[in-house]
Amino acid sequence: MRYFSTCLLWIACTIAASADGLRALPEATRPADRRLGELRNLNSYFPFQPVEDPDAWPKRRAEIQRRILLSQGLWPMPSKPDLNAVIHGRVERDNYVVDRVYFESIPGHFVTGSLYRPKGKSGPFPAILSPHGHWSDGRFYDAGEAQIRADLASGAERFAVGGRFPIQARAVQLARMGCLVFVYDMTGNADSIQIGHRPDKAAHLDRATDWGFFSAQAELRLQNMMGLQTWNSIRAIDFLLELDETDPTRIGVTGASGGGTQSMILGAIDDRIAAAMPCVMVSTSMQGGCTCENAPYMRIDQGNVDIAAAIAPRPLGLTAADDWTVELETKGYPDLRQLYADLGHKDRLTAAFNLHFKHNYNHVNRAVMYAFFNRHFKLGFKEPILEQDYVPLSRSEATVWTDEHPAPRGDAIGDPHEVRILQLAAEDSRQQMDALIPSTNDQLEQYRRVVGGAWETILGRRLDQVQATSFHKVDAIKREGLSIAVGLLDHAGEQLPIVEVGDSGAKGTIVWIADKGKQGLWDGDRINPLVAKIARAGYRVVSVDLIGQGEFVSAGGSLDAQRMWYQRGGEQAWHRFAGYTYGYNHPLFVQRVHDVLSVIRHASSTGNQRVHLVGIGGHAGAIAAAARSQAGGGVGRTFIDTKGFRFASLQRQDDPMFVPGAVKYLDVDGLLSLCVPGTLDVVSPELPIVARVQRASEASKEVRWHQTGNELLSAIEEWGVR
């Protein structure tokens, strides 16, 4: 029966192929491509991606770091202007003091917080950052009388005061243990009043100039709320290191929930963190639901367990609860335990699985944290370390804004402030990119490390990473004296309809990428005359329906938008954040680049002939340029005509060509520059970035500029077509 069904399918496919010379599948049948399934999202499953042996860990760790930094607009690291820190309004307690602090992480943008110090002792002290997470009012959090009664009854808390003000409690205890502790406000909480944490509206700032967060232009430059929060955390380390009493070898970070996200991120990307304890956040399940916990590309091929692991072999502490971390002990933690054992430091991993408590950073788990830092920072206390009661700060004692130090107002808050700091970030990035563009050969390495490394992460696949492909021929016909094969190309769950024109391809294979997919080989009912001429000259021409083209869409239509995943129906601006899609799924453009690389791999596996690449069209030209940038020596000559397309012109985040970060990393010009050295024919006036890289590469004859796409014929004739 299975054989009979297969025959029917083959007959149907043959009829379809004979009808128009192109279809590999029956009408209304889409390719069996895994990418057509449900989009991944923050609630998907994220198992740890293990390495084969400990020697491979540094490379894997570097990949995780770069992906995090890039996702948040921090690759390369932005400029660091003076913090202009202000410390004032000291509050005295029995054996610790608390200072009010604010400093500028970006000129005019303030990070606010409370600095706890040991009283009557001299440093250097260990210093611990304490991001608070998503508790109401953040640093000012008060759990209330009803909650503390329940927590005391359940054993979650030891003292009423500590339980009502748990964020203060951990800072007090660590200060009593001899640590500096900086409890700082996450964006839009407590004294951080300049930008809201989860804005209800953002569409009015989604514009070509003077844009805000959640806009197309911001995403094209990887400007996002998570990046701002992480940048504030990095600058908080800078602030601590400006204090004479800070021991730079003992800087730690701990927080829970959203504060746990910041703790694991900071431990992963900043080697100045000597130990990190992210609580009730690290899991293979829900990855963090807020815009301050999501950014494009961050969780593609990795999840929170991988991110937390990136601190290894430095000390890492974790807690789990009856929340999304409930399975950590069996999913994720065993991988971390194995990693630390393989690295020879199994004693540097700590975990507590108090699953009888809901989402928390209660005294039971805080006690685990005190022991963690006591052990790794050699504080010398006998364990268990239990909190003692204390007098909490009132709101008037905790706020940094006073009559002598007034809060920002006017243009320093709201939309004007948001627009201004993004303009500053965009200009700083532009200057950094300009400085990277090489003028001499010895500057090429850094350019390729930063710009090339960025595009490598964005595109997510090099030609040498493409697994073996398999080609299933559906039909073979003759048209205009030329052999035409129609079939399906399979690669790792991805399936592409392709057409091959020409016989042996004795002179090589030309991969032909067009905006209409493989239909681009046709001119009405006939083979494109240029394609026919190339094939008769001894080349094989291969074209493909990239995902979202041709047989991927119904009735020969075109794709107007990428699929997006929104939070809870997308009724508010932050629910519709594009990072919820692009943080977990490759943009359509990137998936299409993967398809081109699969076709190149297929073309190169059928013989020793050279593979060349042609990309013609506003979309196809840019896609081909991106594929060529990741193909290395696997492609000979390349002809690119982008019809003037630039990513900067895009206005919608669901546009089929939308690629977060594309403008930051020099747009199509940057992609083409990464194809150098290589034999390129480009339809465009000379592009300055490509020209500079070309001269620096001492490959002045490898790039030729053409005025129109009509010059494709003459260019290809010089490849050997006569």
XYZ file of C-alpha atoms in Angstrom, residues 46-615:
570
model
C 15.732 24.738 25.935
C 18.069 21.866 26.806
C 21.745 22.543 27.425
C 23.972 22.269 24.347
C 26.888 20.147 25.618
C 30.448 20.188 24.339
C 32.306 17.042 23.400
C 35.203 17.585 25.777
C 36.475 20.263 28.191
C 38.925 21.621 25.621
C 35.958 22.683 23.471
C 34.372 24.712 26.277
C 36.301 27.999 25.789
C 35.156 28.189 22.165
C 31.555 27.365 23.071
C 31.662 29.886 25.909
C 32.929 32.575 23.529
C 30.041 31.822 21.149
C 27.520 32.211 23.977
C 29.122 35.478 25.073
C 29.139 36.948 21.579
C 25.503 36.019 20.996
C 24.464 37.705 24.249
C 26.513 40.836 23.607
C 25.337 41.144 20.019
C 21.690 40.630 20.955
C 21.785 43.625 23.254
C 23.751 45.999 21.057
C 26.946 45.511 23.064
C 29.159 43.997 20.337
C 31.491 45.834 20.308
C 31.176 47.366 23.761
C 29.918 50.966 23.589
C 32.068 53.863 24.719
C 32.214 54.453 28.449
C 31.948 58.159 29.358
C 32.502 59.369 32.911
C 29.973 58.062 35.399
C 29.798 61.367 37.288
C 28.742 59.357 40.325
C 27.061 61.129 43.219
C 27.073 59.496 46.673
C 25.097 61.298 49.356
C 22.583 61.122 52.199
C 24.190 58.438 54.350
C 21.898 56.516 56.693
C 23.568 55.050 59.803
C 22.620 51.660 61.261
C 24.198 49.488 63.943
C 26.983 47.749 62.004
C 26.437 48.992 58.466
C 25.691 52.222 56.624
C 23.673 52.947 53.501
C 24.504 55.650 50.959
C 22.273 56.962 48.193
C 23.859 56.672 44.759
C 23.174 57.834 41.242
C 25.468 57.886 38.220
C 25.206 58.279 34.442
C 25.429 55.027 32.498
C 24.803 57.141 29.374
C 25.217 60.917 29.484
C 22.048 62.192 31.120
C 20.666 58.724 31.922
C 20.842 57.824 35.606
C 21.298 54.515 37.382
C 19.971 54.821 40.914
C 20.434 52.674 43.988
C 21.498 52.053 47.563
C 25.093 51.268 48.510
C 25.452 49.213 51.703
C 28.839 49.281 53.429
C 30.277 47.552 56.504
C 30.558 49.973 59.420
C 33.794 50.485 61.306
C 35.860 48.289 59.005
C 38.466 49.024 56.394
C 38.644 47.456 52.961
C 39.279 46.162 50.493
C 35.835 44.562 50.629
C 34.191 42.066 48.321
C 31.483 43.832 46.326
C 28.172 42.307 45.314
C 25.678 43.672 42.816
C 22.037 43.095 43.699
C 19.551 43.585 40.828
C 16.093 43.293 42.374
C 13.877 41.655 39.736
C 10.170 42.018 39.092
C 8.888 42.679 42.573
C 6.519 45.610 42.958
C 8.375 48.903 43.478
C 11.712 47.119 43.093
C 14.224 48.393 45.604
C 11.334 49.807 47.682
C 9.512 46.452 47.775
C 7.272 45.741 50.757
C 5.637 42.302 50.766
C 2.932 43.452 53.188
C 1.602 42.047 56.429
C -0.489 39.239 54.968
C 2.404 37.815 52.936
C 4.863 37.925 55.827
C 2.449 36.125 58.130
C 2.185 33.332 55.587
C 5.946 33.240 55.035
C 6.700 33.067 58.751
C 4.193 30.251 59.155
C 5.666 28.256 56.256
C 9.257 28.716 57.385
C 10.138 30.770 54.327
C 11.202 33.714 56.490
C 12.903 34.062 59.866
C 11.991 37.635 60.810
C 8.987 39.782 60.000
C 11.126 42.692 58.850
C 13.399 40.558 56.672
C 10.405 38.902 55.078
C 8.558 42.142 54.383
C 11.670 43.773 52.901
C 13.645 40.826 51.484
C 15.597 42.901 48.951
C 16.922 45.033 51.779
C 17.448 41.955 53.954
C 20.026 40.339 51.692
C 21.953 43.600 51.348
C 21.987 44.117 55.116
C 23.240 40.608 55.846
C 25.971 40.743 53.204
C 27.130 44.129 54.533
C 27.251 42.623 58.027
C 29.446 39.880 56.551
C 31.923 42.476 55.310
C 30.731 43.117 51.757
C 29.882 46.210 49.773
C 26.439 45.718 48.277
C 24.935 47.835 45.527
C 21.183 47.402 45.155
C 20.322 49.223 41.941
C 17.059 49.966 40.223
C 16.008 48.158 37.100
C 14.715 50.490 34.401
C 11.407 52.101 35.346
C 11.437 50.964 38.988
C 11.791 52.940 42.245
C 14.029 55.976 41.496
C 14.646 54.990 37.855
C 11.919 57.262 36.488
C 13.250 58.401 33.114
C 11.886 55.490 31.027
C 9.009 53.161 31.839
C 9.759 49.485 32.373
C 6.905 48.050 30.287
C 5.465 50.879 28.194
C 1.830 50.556 27.204
C 2.362 52.518 23.981
C 5.240 52.664 21.536
C 3.783 52.958 18.030
C 4.154 56.759 18.015
C 7.947 56.327 18.289
C 8.156 53.746 15.499
C 9.377 56.149 12.829
C 12.260 56.680 10.439
C 13.889 59.410 12.556
C 13.770 60.212 16.264
C 12.702 56.670 17.050
C 12.234 54.987 20.409
C 12.509 51.448 21.731
C 10.272 48.797 20.105
C 10.646 50.517 16.700
C 11.928 49.118 13.427
C 14.899 51.488 13.387
C 15.830 50.575 16.972
C 15.728 46.853 16.166
C 17.803 47.362 13.032
C 20.465 48.723 15.380
C 19.850 46.186 18.183
C 18.670 48.881 20.582
C 16.416 47.232 23.155
C 15.337 47.499 26.771
C 17.354 44.452 27.774
C 20.465 46.027 26.331
C 19.857 49.175 28.374
C 19.390 47.151 31.556
C 22.523 45.073 30.922
C 24.502 48.201 30.106
C 23.381 49.679 33.446
C 24.651 46.514 35.157
C 28.021 46.729 33.405
C 28.333 50.364 34.431
C 27.406 49.361 37.989
C 30.555 47.201 38.043
C 32.482 50.225 36.770
C 31.014 52.250 39.633
C 32.057 49.702 42.254
C 35.574 49.620 40.831
C 35.831 53.391 41.236
C 35.482 52.925 45.010
C 38.831 52.635 46.778
C 37.495 49.997 49.181
C 36.398 47.536 46.476
C 38.412 44.347 46.051
C 38.439 43.933 42.238
C 39.107 40.184 42.526
C 35.927 39.546 44.527
C 32.971 41.019 42.681
C 29.756 39.019 42.719
C 26.173 39.338 41.571
C 22.945 37.833 42.809
C 19.284 38.401 42.110
C 16.066 36.483 41.609
C 13.526 36.342 38.804
C 14.331 39.270 36.472
C 17.259 39.995 38.791
C 18.317 36.398 38.221
C 18.282 37.071 34.492
C 20.601 40.029 34.951
C 22.815 37.972 37.283
C 23.330 35.145 34.797
C 23.793 37.576 31.890
C 26.395 39.598 33.763
C 28.251 36.475 34.867
C 28.321 35.262 31.280
C 29.597 38.401 29.563
C 31.752 40.202 32.126
C 34.847 38.419 33.401
C 35.103 40.888 36.267
C 32.316 38.922 37.964
C 34.092 36.366 40.154
C 30.938 34.524 41.263
C 27.262 34.704 40.372
C 24.094 33.342 41.943
C 21.049 33.789 39.704
C 17.999 32.514 41.578
C 14.695 31.023 40.377
C 15.411 31.866 36.742
C 17.723 29.278 35.189
C 15.744 26.451 33.625
C 15.025 24.589 30.406
C 11.465 25.922 30.576
C 10.142 29.527 30.482
C 13.065 31.810 29.694
C 11.792 35.169 30.990
C 8.676 37.024 29.938
C 9.672 40.679 30.116
C 11.183 42.880 27.441
C 14.131 43.373 29.815
C 14.810 39.622 29.533
C 14.529 39.186 25.761
C 16.535 40.396 22.779
C 16.936 39.312 19.142
C 19.157 36.247 18.575
C 19.823 35.706 22.289
C 18.222 32.285 22.626
C 18.835 30.808 19.196
C 20.800 27.562 19.717
C 21.049 28.283 23.426
C 18.890 28.861 26.490
C 19.196 30.038 30.059
C 21.131 26.956 31.162
C 23.774 27.635 28.488
C 23.837 31.327 29.451
C 24.282 30.528 33.138
C 26.975 27.999 32.245
C 29.023 30.657 30.441
C 30.481 31.781 33.770
C 32.178 28.392 34.157
C 34.641 27.582 35.576
C 33.992 30.537 37.902
C 31.587 29.793 40.791
C 27.872 29.548 40.013
C 24.975 29.208 42.448
C 21.352 28.413 41.601
C 18.013 27.977 43.340
C 14.795 26.405 42.107
C 11.213 26.686 43.311
C 7.676 25.647 42.479
C 7.689 27.750 39.311
C 9.248 27.332 35.843
C 12.457 26.150 37.532
C 10.717 23.197 39.207
C 12.457 20.626 36.975
C 15.944 22.125 37.196
C 17.278 19.303 39.355
C 16.684 16.783 36.559
C 16.754 19.087 33.515
C 19.725 21.413 33.258
C 21.461 20.978 36.585
C 22.934 17.536 35.715
C 24.478 19.101 32.590
C 25.978 21.913 34.636
C 27.279 19.446 37.209
C 28.921 17.423 34.433
C 30.445 20.555 32.894
C 31.966 21.712 36.179
C 33.261 18.185 36.844
C 34.807 18.019 33.380
C 36.470 21.383 33.982
C 37.899 20.085 37.276
C 35.891 22.423 39.519
C 32.811 20.539 40.656
C 33.070 22.281 44.040
C 32.289 25.626 42.368
C 28.678 24.734 41.535
C 25.971 25.184 44.181
C 22.247 24.521 43.850
C 19.268 24.427 46.201
C 15.974 22.822 45.209
C 13.409 24.050 47.724
C 10.411 23.128 45.637
C 7.874 23.486 48.458
C 8.106 27.282 48.025
C 6.665 29.314 45.172
C 8.739 31.826 43.180
C 10.928 33.545 45.780
C 14.186 34.781 47.205
C 13.245 33.911 50.770
C 15.413 33.420 53.837
C 15.887 29.714 53.137
C 17.426 30.488 49.770
C 19.185 33.623 50.968
C 20.989 31.462 53.524
C 22.267 29.278 50.679
C 23.501 32.435 48.951
C 25.307 33.687 52.089
C 27.141 30.354 52.327
C 27.967 30.526 48.609
C 29.700 33.903 48.846
C 31.184 33.059 52.254
C 32.905 30.055 50.744
C 34.058 31.528 47.437
C 34.983 34.985 48.743
C 36.608 33.490 51.864
C 34.637 35.622 54.314
C 35.393 33.291 57.230
C 31.930 32.814 58.765
C 30.693 29.594 60.318
C 27.777 28.035 58.502
C 24.833 28.029 58.443
C 24.724 31.803 58.238
C 21.377 33.120 59.467
C 20.056 36.626 59.194
C 19.618 38.853 62.211
C 16.822 41.373 62.534
C 17.363 44.929 61.319
C 15.703 48.315 60.922
C 14.613 48.720 57.279
C 15.049 51.894 55.294
C 11.938 53.947 54.903
C 11.143 55.170 51.419
C 12.302 58.658 52.375
C 15.604 57.196 53.606
C 16.064 55.028 50.497
C 15.211 57.456 47.695
C 18.153 59.114 45.990
C 16.080 62.119 44.916
C 15.981 64.862 47.539
C 15.666 68.648 47.624
C 19.433 68.918 47.260
C 19.474 66.239 44.546
C 16.257 66.717 42.556
C 14.842 64.056 40.261
C 15.089 64.442 36.472
C 12.205 66.279 34.869
C 11.157 67.906 31.598
C 13.045 66.578 28.556
C 15.095 64.306 30.833
C 12.148 61.913 31.204
C 9.665 60.193 28.890
C 9.719 60.237 25.094
C 12.272 63.059 24.612
C 14.744 61.288 26.873
C 14.190 57.913 25.219
C 14.739 59.371 21.755
C 17.874 61.206 22.886
C 19.646 58.216 24.438
C 18.949 56.099 21.356
C 20.365 58.842 19.164
C 23.469 58.894 21.354
C 23.764 55.112 21.118
C 23.324 55.147 17.335
C 25.964 57.840 16.898
C 28.418 56.067 19.193
C 27.917 52.831 17.256
C 28.354 54.640 13.925
C 31.636 56.146 15.072
C 32.873 52.767 16.293
C 31.978 51.080 13.021
C 33.625 53.862 11.013
C 36.792 53.435 13.046
C 36.808 49.699 12.351
C 36.662 49.965 8.550
C 40.237 49.083 7.573
C 42.627 51.179 5.558
C 45.559 48.778 5.818
C 45.942 45.031 5.774
C 46.856 44.804 9.450
C 43.488 46.349 10.395
C 41.504 43.660 8.591
C 41.628 41.140 11.420
C 39.810 43.392 13.897
C 37.232 44.412 11.283
C 36.477 40.807 10.467
C 36.413 39.862 14.143
C 33.799 42.495 14.983
C 31.736 43.035 11.821
C 32.361 39.573 10.416
C 31.752 37.992 13.791
C 28.480 39.893 14.148
C 27.171 38.718 10.794
C 28.350 35.186 11.523
C 26.191 35.180 14.665
C 23.236 36.846 12.917
C 23.340 34.478 9.945
C 23.902 31.476 12.155
C 25.393 29.100 9.609
C 28.559 28.892 7.556
C 28.984 26.698 4.508
C 31.324 24.399 6.426
C 28.535 23.850 8.977
C 26.006 22.673 6.399
C 25.346 18.995 6.895
C 25.054 16.514 4.053
C 22.227 17.204 1.625
C 20.164 14.696 -0.334
C 18.479 15.292 -3.671
C 15.354 13.445 -4.761
C 14.690 13.852 -8.485
C 10.976 14.170 -9.161
C 11.097 14.615 -12.942
C 13.519 14.950 -15.830
C 12.382 16.642 -19.026
C 13.760 18.301 -22.137
C 13.046 21.915 -23.018
C 14.619 23.771 -25.941
C 17.188 21.020 -26.278
C 18.268 21.310 -22.643
C 17.970 18.745 -19.878
C 15.918 19.943 -16.911
C 15.737 18.107 -13.605
C 13.098 18.990 -11.003
C 13.373 17.720 -7.454
C 13.528 18.220 -3.722
C 16.656 19.013 -1.750
C 16.665 17.900 1.888
C 18.943 19.180 4.617
C 18.453 18.597 8.361
C 14.671 18.782 8.225
C 14.636 21.580 5.658
C 13.226 20.797 2.217
C 13.617 22.899 -0.915
C 12.115 22.542 -4.401
C 14.913 23.008 -6.948
C 15.422 22.978 -10.699
C 18.623 22.116 -12.506
C 19.133 23.222 -16.123
C 21.971 21.724 -18.159
C 23.661 18.373 -18.505
C 26.994 17.496 -16.951
C 28.001 20.950 -15.865
C 31.506 20.252 -17.093
C 32.524 23.882 -16.632
C 30.906 24.201 -13.227
C 27.604 25.028 -11.587
C 25.954 28.407 -11.250
C 23.546 28.764 -8.309
C 20.914 31.249 -9.501
C 18.987 33.143 -6.779
C 16.030 35.279 -7.844
C 13.206 37.121 -6.119
C 10.688 34.726 -7.731
C 12.565 31.619 -6.687
C 13.170 29.018 -9.349
C 10.541 30.722 -11.507
C 13.306 33.275 -12.134
C 14.879 30.813 -14.570
C 11.906 31.278 -16.863
C 10.921 34.056 -19.234
C 7.248 33.418 -19.888
C 6.975 29.904 -21.297
C 10.630 29.739 -22.240
C 13.877 29.337 -20.388
C 15.505 32.665 -19.669
C 17.709 33.249 -22.757
C 20.763 34.019 -20.642
C 20.234 30.878 -18.563
C 19.876 28.863 -21.764
C 23.083 30.341 -23.157
C 24.973 29.579 -19.965
C 23.696 25.999 -19.908
C 24.606 25.409 -23.564
C 28.106 26.680 -22.830
C 28.650 23.745 -20.462
C 27.422 25.036 -17.144
C 24.711 23.574 -14.978
C 22.328 26.251 -13.581
C 20.591 25.451 -10.305
C 17.774 27.521 -8.848
C 15.586 27.081 -5.806
C 12.433 28.143 -4.072
C 13.789 29.592 -0.859
C 11.511 29.319 2.146
C 8.583 31.665 1.584
C 8.955 31.558 -2.202
C 7.318 29.567 -4.994
C 5.988 26.258 -3.748
C 6.122 27.443 -0.144
C 3.236 29.846 -0.813
C -0.121 29.173 -2.404
C -1.238 30.100 -5.907
C 2.106 31.547 -6.873
C 1.683 34.412 -4.421
C 4.368 36.271 -2.525
C 5.010 36.549 1.177
C 4.142 39.979 2.564
C 5.184 39.441 6.176
C 7.144 37.187 8.471
C 5.309 35.272 11.163
C 5.574 36.884 14.597
C 4.957 35.608 18.132
C 3.321 38.013 20.553
C 2.731 37.869 24.293
C -0.835 37.271 25.405
C -2.505 38.506 22.261
C -0.318 41.571 21.831
C -2.712 44.053 23.380
C 0.078 46.274 24.729
C 3.277 47.578 23.172
C 5.597 45.393 25.236
C 3.515 42.319 24.405
C 4.227 42.942 20.711
C 7.983 43.246 21.150
C 9.773 41.775 18.107
C 12.412 40.233 20.359
C 9.866 37.609 21.387
C 10.107 36.312 17.813
C 13.660 37.092 16.739
C 15.088 36.120 20.115
C 14.148 32.499 19.419
C 13.783 32.209 15.633
C 16.005 33.141 12.718
C 14.551 35.963 10.614
C 13.165 34.812 7.277
C 16.106 36.473 5.493
C 18.516 34.337 7.519
C 16.554 31.165 6.798
C 16.788 31.974 3.107
C 20.545 32.431 3.411
C 20.652 28.954 4.958
C 18.781 27.656 1.917
C 21.317 29.172 -0.475
C 24.152 27.581 1.479
C 22.365 24.215 1.268
C 22.104 24.557 -2.508
C 25.781 25.514 -2.742
C 26.656 22.447 -0.670
C 24.520 20.284 -2.971
C 26.090 21.800 -6.079
C 29.605 21.245 -4.792
C 28.908 17.636 -3.798
C 28.012 16.500 -7.303
C 31.506 16.821 -8.742
C 34.742 18.756 -8.629
C 33.460 21.591 -10.773
C 33.563 25.124 -9.448
C 30.375 26.591 -7.971
C 29.496 30.194 -8.817
C 26.695 32.331 -7.409
C 24.279 34.792 -9.003
C 21.829 36.903 -7.008
